[in-house]
Phi, psi and omega in degrees: 000133179236108180080166186288338185248356184280129184237073179232158181282162179293145184298132177080000182288125179224123177245131180261126177233114181053045175078005181247145178274128177280122181291150178304325180245115179221201185299319182297317179293325179293319178298319177294323178297321178295323176297318179293321178299317178295325177295317178294323177299315181297322179291339183257006187299316181295318179299317181296319178298320179294318181294318180295319178295319179299324178296325177292321175297320179297326179275012179061037176246039184291341181292343174295339180250334179284312182233083186291336181269358176055047181283321184268140177277325180276115182225079180291142179237084177289154189245037178297316179291321176302315180296324178299316184292316182291332177292316179293324178295320178297320176300318181294319181289330175295333181252039180305130191278160175215137183273139171242110187276128181243133180280155174262346178228149183301327183292347184257012184295316181295321180294324178296322177295319179296315180295326178297331178272328187274321184301317176300329177292318177299318179296318180296322178295339177264010183052050187295334180299320177292321178296317178298317179297314180298318179297325180288326174298314179297318180296318182289319185285310188239002172098352185215122168252141185236127174257141173244126181244108187236165169257118181257105183288350180271349181289157176054046177058038177097351177290326178091149177196173182288142176234122180244123186227158168271129187252134177285122184293339177295337182265358181256143180220137184218174182294123180297142175097351181267153180256334178251125185299332180287349179274348180290136180291330180222155172221144179233136170239114185248146182209141176275128179233151177295136184300321180295322178296317179297317182295326177289323180283325183228090184302337182293345182270355187299126179077006184245359186259149178235152179296135181224065190286334184264020186283335184235150172290141183237149171293162176274100185276148173285326178275166177275095182266115183270138175246017178290142180062031175243147183230150182278121175252129187243130169260115183252119177250138176209155181252141182221130183285132178251111182293330180291313182272351179056045176201166179276133181254133177271122177249161187217137176226131170251126181217159175222131187063238175245021182254131177277124177263317178218140175211120179291329181285334178282345181233068184297332179291323180281329182234069183294335180252024185076203182291309179226146180294329183290343172071016182252151172297136186279037180233132180239125182264131175247108190255140177278291179241101183286154169214160192290151172090005179201146175282351178275176182218185178262146178251181180298324181294321178298319186280325191249358186290338176293318176296317179297324179300312184283336171297316180290322178295319178292321175302318180298316180295317180296315181291323177298317178295320181294319179292324178296323179281330183278338181249103182299141176227156186227150170271138175212144178273161183294330181253032182291336181074017180262133175283100188293325180294320176292325181295324181274352179266103186284357177274348181265125182285340182237140176237123182278140176209151180293330175208160181251116183207133183294345180272352181293316178230126184232131181295144175274125182283142174243148184242118180294151179290141174297157183299339182298328182288326175293325177293321178296318178299313179296327178295321178292324177296316179295324178298316179297319179298315182291319182296319183273349183072024181252061183285170185301324184293337177294333184254017175097357179268181179213149179297156179298133178091349179265110183238339182291136182298319181294324180291317178297318180296321179295321177295320178296321178298313181293319183291338182274356185292329178292319178296319179299321181294317180294319181291326177297322176295322177295323178297325176297318177294320179296324176298319178293321177299318181294315180296320179293325178293321177297321179295324177291323174297316180300323185275321193247348181278058180283336177254140181297145174236153181261137180227143172258114184238171174260117183284182181296334180273000182087359180265152177291138178227150177248120184233156175252137183219140174220180182270014187300329184264351180242354176292158178307129186246120182290130185266351177082194182257132176234114180062034180079006181248129177286115183275357174076209185249145173254131179244114177299128181246152184224153171252157182244124170253116184267128178234162179281123180279311182269134179247140176280177185299322182295319181292319177299319178298320179297319178296320179296318178296323180295320178298320177295322178296320177299318179296315183294332179272007174078021181295332184263006174282121182303332180290343182254020186302313183298314180293321181295317180295323178296321178291321181293335180301327184257010179255156179219115179202163181292135181083014182300321181299318180294318179296315180298317180296320179295318180294318177300317181296318177299317180295319179294319178296321178296317180295318178296319179297317179296321179296316179294324177296316179295322178294320179296319179295319180297316179292323181295328180299333181265313188269324184214079183301334182291345181266352185298314183297318180295317178295321180296317180295323179296318179294317179293323179297318180294321177296322178295324178297318180296319179294320179296320179296320179295318179295319180296320178298320178295322179294318179298317180299319181293323182287324185269344183279053182260347182285143181300135183298325180295322178293319178299314181294320180295320180294318180297320179294321179295323181294332183257016193294334182248006181262125180302146183258000000 
């Protein structure tokens, strides 16, 4: 037994019954696992109810929770909270991440460059942009997006490759009370599958499965989603300490009912290192607003739905009052003798009545709401904007009375700090996804694979890659001591891959500034390289390489010119003067170009520095730093 909830047999335990070896994971262990799964379900019940309710709010069906008895006919559904979520999602997609692999040792620099080119291709093959988008919708709505990083042995015609998916948190179960998912002794991923599909994949289950439609919590679907003839398939992950290897081993069991379909512990020869060598659960949680006692978090709907509720209630009151005033109504007695249908038909010029008297039908007076109620409604709208950080400036607007460009840019900068904070948390999750993917490459890329990458020159290149340089490397014996294995380790620097229009414009302006300051003048190579050493911007390596190349070509040209003049003095003295003038003329052109660049800079540098700085800050307002 490992931990209070772990239900696995002791390592190496083998009992013989009628000449057969009892496997570590069998029917008894599966029944115990189901008991533990039910315990985890009960601990997650409140979270599941909150997530399902939030999905209804997202679908603008909040009146099912505001007015459960459906007393009022007027039920306005304003989308202020909806607009907040789509705005934050747009910020996240503008800052779509890309990994930059950094080595921890000098000998691994080339391998880090290869991984920096290959890992984005692996992500693209998994349609990671869609996965990232789905996780951000989940994160914004209910506070938690979940990534799953698996090794799929069926990919590439059986060669296998990495599979990255967005995981529905309703299907995941963990130990109640923990904050880090890796601290849970067990994890379960459950999914309903069609019985016929299961029987085709695993013939041993044929005729033994029963419908289990109520095993999982379900969203409230608009369509009629049937769970008939579906059975619960469970992926059970658990960690077990290995005294020999001195580390925790991740084991995996897939079962349905009480039948084991796959078990890593039952096949030690096939899985000598457990499911994965990295020993981590293949699930990464990206949390919006964390709170203690759970790896999940709170979303915008959890924080702001109370404000949205009272916005809709006030809208309901205002609209009810407006309709009461816009639609005339009358008092009439039962014996008034007035033909009411003719009275309400404005196409009839005559209305019959037994007598004509102004007291027979009297209009019902309506009273407009005082202005204070409209102010309260606007106050709740402003409260939602402030709470969610979705102020007008985030969507291109500006507060009343603010007209200066620098002031608007400063407001945009301040309003974007919440988006930067949320995206930075997503980058942390993306870093874990990248590191886990590298570990799967280290373990399973035993055969070379072909990748189409973008090389340093910007051209497409086709490269072959395997794990030969990042797999554990035996160091041999030194002084009679076994030094063991060296494992190349890497760090991940996450940068924004996609740039919005403002950011691209800023990069273009920066490139022009480098040109105007003479950075690309070969005569200024030493000064330019010294300045670049303390600068940090996207594409710095390419700029530095280009400046170095220009300087080297200039130096080579000067050497060849000097050599030509020296040879001409001996072999052809009449050419010396012409060569000297040509060399001096070229030097004069370079000096003239530098002076012209300085003049252009002086002529164009008329914009106020404060405005320039404010604009630059606004352009970067949602990109993590």
